[in-house]
Short mmCIF file of C-alpha atoms in Angstrom, two decimals:
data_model
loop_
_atom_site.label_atom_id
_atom_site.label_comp_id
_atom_site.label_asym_id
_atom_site.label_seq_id
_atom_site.Cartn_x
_atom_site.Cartn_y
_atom_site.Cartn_z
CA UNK A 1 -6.41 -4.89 5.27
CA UNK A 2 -5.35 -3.21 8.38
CA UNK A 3 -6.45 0.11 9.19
CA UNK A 4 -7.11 1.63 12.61
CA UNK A 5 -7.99 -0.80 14.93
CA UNK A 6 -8.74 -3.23 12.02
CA UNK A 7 -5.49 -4.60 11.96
CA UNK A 8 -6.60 -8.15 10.46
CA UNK A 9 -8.27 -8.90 7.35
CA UNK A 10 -7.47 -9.60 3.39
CA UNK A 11 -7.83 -7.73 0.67
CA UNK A 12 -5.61 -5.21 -1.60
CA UNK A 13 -4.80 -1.84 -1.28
CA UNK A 14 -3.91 -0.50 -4.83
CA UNK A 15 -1.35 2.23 -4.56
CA UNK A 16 -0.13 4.29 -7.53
CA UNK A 17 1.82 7.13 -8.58
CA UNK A 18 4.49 7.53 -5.85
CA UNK A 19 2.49 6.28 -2.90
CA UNK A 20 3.51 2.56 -1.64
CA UNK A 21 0.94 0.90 0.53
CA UNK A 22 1.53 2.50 4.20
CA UNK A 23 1.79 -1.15 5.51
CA UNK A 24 4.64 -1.88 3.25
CA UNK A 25 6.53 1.27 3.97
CA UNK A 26 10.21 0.48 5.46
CA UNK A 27 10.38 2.51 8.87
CA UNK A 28 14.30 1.78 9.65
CA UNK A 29 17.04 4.17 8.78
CA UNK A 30 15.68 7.47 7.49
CA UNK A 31 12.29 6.11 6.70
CA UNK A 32 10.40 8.39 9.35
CA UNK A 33 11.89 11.51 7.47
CA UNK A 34 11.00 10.36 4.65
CA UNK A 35 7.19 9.57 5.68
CA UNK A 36 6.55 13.02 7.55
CA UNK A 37 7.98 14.52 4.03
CA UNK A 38 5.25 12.23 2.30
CA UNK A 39 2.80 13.59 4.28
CA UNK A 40 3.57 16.88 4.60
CA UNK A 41 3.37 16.88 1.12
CA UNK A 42 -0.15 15.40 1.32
CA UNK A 43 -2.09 17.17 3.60
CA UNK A 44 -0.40 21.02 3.66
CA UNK A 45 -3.44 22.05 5.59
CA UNK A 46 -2.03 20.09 8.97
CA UNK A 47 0.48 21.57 11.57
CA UNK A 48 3.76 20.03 12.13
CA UNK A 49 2.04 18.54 15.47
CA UNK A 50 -0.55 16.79 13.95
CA UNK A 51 1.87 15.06 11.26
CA UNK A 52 3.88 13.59 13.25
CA UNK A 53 0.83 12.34 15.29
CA UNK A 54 -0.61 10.50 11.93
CA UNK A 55 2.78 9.41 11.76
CA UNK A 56 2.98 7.38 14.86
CA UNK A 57 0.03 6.03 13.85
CA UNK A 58 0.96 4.72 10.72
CA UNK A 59 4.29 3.36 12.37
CA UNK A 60 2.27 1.79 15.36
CA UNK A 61 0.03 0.29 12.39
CA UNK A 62 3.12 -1.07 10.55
CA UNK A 63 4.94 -2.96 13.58
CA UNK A 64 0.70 -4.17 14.68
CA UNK A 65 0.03 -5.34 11.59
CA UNK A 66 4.14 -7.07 11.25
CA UNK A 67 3.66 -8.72 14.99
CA UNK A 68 -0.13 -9.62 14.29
CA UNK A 69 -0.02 -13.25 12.65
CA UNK A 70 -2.22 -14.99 10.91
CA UNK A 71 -2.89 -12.08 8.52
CA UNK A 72 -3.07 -11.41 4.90
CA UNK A 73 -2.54 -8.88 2.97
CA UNK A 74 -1.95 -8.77 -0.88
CA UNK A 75 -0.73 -5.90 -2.35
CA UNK A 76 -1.18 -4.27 -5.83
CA UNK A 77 1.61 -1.44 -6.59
CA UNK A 78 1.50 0.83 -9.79
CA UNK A 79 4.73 0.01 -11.05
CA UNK A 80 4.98 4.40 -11.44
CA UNK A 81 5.02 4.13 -7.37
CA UNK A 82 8.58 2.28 -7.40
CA UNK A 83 10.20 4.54 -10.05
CA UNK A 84 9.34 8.04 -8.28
CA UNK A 85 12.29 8.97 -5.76
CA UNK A 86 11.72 10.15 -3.11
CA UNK A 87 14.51 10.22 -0.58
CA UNK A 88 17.21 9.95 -3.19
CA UNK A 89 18.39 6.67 -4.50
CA UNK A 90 19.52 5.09 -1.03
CA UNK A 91 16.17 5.18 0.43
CA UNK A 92 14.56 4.09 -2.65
CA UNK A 93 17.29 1.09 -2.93
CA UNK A 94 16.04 0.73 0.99
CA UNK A 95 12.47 0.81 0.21
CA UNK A 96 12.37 -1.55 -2.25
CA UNK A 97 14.78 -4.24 -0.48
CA UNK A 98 12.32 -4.17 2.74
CA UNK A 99 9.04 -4.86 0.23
CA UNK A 100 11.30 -7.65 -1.44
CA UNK A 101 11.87 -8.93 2.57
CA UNK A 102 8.34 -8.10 2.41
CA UNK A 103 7.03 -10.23 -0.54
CA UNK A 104 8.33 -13.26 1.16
CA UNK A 105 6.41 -13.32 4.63
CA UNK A 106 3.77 -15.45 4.65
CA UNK A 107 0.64 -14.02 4.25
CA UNK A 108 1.67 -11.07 2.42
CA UNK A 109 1.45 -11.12 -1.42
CA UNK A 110 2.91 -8.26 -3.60
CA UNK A 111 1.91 -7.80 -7.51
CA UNK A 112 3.30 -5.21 -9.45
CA UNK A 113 0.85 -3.45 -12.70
CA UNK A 114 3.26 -2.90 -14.82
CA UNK A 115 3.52 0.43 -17.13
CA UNK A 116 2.91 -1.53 -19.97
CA UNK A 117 -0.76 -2.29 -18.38
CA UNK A 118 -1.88 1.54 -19.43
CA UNK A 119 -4.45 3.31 -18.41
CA UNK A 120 -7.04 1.48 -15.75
CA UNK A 121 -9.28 2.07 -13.53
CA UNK A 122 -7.06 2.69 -10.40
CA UNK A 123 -5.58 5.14 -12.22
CA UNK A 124 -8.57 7.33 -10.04
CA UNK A 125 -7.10 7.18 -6.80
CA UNK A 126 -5.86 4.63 -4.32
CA UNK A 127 -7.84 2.26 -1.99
CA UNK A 128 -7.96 -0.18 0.19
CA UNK A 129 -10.35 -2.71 0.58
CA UNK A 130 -10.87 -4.26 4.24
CA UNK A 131 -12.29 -7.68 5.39
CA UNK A 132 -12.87 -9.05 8.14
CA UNK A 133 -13.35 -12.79 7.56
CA UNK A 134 -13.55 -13.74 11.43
CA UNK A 135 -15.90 -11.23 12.66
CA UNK A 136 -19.61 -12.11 12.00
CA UNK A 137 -21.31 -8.69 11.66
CA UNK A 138 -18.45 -7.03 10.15
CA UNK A 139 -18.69 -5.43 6.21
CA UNK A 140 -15.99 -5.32 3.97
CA UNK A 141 -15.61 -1.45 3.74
CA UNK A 142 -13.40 0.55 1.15
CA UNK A 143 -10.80 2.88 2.67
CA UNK A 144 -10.03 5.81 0.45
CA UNK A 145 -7.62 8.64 1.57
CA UNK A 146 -7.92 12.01 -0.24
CA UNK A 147 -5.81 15.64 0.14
CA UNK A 148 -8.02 16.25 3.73
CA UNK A 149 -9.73 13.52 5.13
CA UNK A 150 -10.38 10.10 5.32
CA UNK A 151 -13.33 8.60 3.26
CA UNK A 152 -14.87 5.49 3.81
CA UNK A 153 -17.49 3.23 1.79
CA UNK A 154 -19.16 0.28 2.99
CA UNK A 155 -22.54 -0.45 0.57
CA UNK A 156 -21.74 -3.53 -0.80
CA UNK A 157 -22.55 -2.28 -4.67
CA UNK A 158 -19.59 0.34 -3.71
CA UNK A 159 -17.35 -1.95 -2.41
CA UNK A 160 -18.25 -4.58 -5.05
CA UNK A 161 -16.97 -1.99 -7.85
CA UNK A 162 -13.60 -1.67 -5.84
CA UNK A 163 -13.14 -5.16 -5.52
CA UNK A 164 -13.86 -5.56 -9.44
CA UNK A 165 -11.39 -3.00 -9.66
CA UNK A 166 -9.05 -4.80 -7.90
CA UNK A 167 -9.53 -8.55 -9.09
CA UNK A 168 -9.39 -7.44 -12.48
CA UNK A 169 -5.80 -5.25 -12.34
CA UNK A 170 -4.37 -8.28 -9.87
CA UNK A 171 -4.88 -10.22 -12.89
CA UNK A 172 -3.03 -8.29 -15.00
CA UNK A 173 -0.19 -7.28 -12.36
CA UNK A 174 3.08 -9.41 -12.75
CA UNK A 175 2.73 -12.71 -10.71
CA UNK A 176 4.67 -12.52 -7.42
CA UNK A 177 7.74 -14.45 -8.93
CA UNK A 178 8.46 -11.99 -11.49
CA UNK A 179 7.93 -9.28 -8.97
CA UNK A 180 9.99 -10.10 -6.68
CA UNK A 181 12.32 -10.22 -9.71
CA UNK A 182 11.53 -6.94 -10.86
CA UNK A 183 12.45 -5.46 -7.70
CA UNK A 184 15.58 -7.31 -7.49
CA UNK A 185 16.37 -5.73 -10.89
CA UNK A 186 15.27 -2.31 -9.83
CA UNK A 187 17.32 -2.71 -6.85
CA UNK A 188 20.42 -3.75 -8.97
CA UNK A 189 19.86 -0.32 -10.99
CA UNK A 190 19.50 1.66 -7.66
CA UNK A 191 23.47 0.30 -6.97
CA UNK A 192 24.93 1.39 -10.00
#
């Protein structure tokens, strides 16, 4: 998964309630609004000054990671995170057209959990599991971002759990066929 200057690897992140994986978020239109609004939601401790700075980074880590081929990245969404607005129904409509655009670049694999997959473990928080299958003393590490900081794991029995976490709610998530239909649908539903 991409993060920092990690911008190559595999893995998932698993995002839920509201939050879409910060690779996958659109950045045309009024997407930058709607990104210093998601974060200025998250962390109310931080100035305007140093939003908009973790903004630019997130946007320089979206067109890296978008230019950067080969990559992978596969991509677990709560299906919770597509049916919170945010930004009104245009930018949702938006949103979910660029991870259908999304879902069919090679490389990048999107599975929706659907609600009808109840409660599970991910329901805790969301991560993102990094690896780095071409560098030779690299770890996989866990990324986890909480209300004020950044946390990151790297034992391999912690980052084992995670990636149990995440094999076993991939299996369960809607295969990428019938998400990208779902999204069509909720797209269709967004235009009415």
């Amino acid at each position: 998964m991409a993060l920092g200057s990690a911008d190559v690897g595999t893995g998932g992140p698993l995002e839920k309630e509201g939050r879409l994986p910060q690779l996958l978020a659109g950045v045309g239109g009024g997407r930058l609004g709607e990104r210093v609004q998601d974060l200025t939601a998250l962390r109310t401790d931080l100035p305007a000054e140093k939003i908009d700075g973790l903004c630019d980074v997130r946007l320089y880590r979206q067109r890296a990671f978008a230019e950067d081929c080969p990559r992978e990245l596969d991509a677990l969404i709560d299906e919770s995170a597509l049916r919170r607005t945010i930004g009104g129904p245009g930018v949702m409509r938006e949103q979910l057209e660029h991870l259908l655009a999304a879902s069919e670049s090679p490389g990048t694999t999107i599975r929706i959990l659907p609600a009808e997959a109840g409660g599970h473990p991910g329901l805790a928080g969301p991560f993102v599991i990094m690896t780095f299958p071409e560098a030779t003393h690299a770890r996989d590490i866990v990324w986890i971002e909480t209300l004020s900081t950044s946390v990151y794991l790297d034992q391999e029995t912690e980052v084992a759990r995670y990636t149990d976490v995440f094999t076993r709610l991939w299996d369960r998530a809607l295969d990428p066929a019938r998400t990208r239909s779902h999204l069509r649908e909720q797209i269709q539903e967004l235009r009415t």
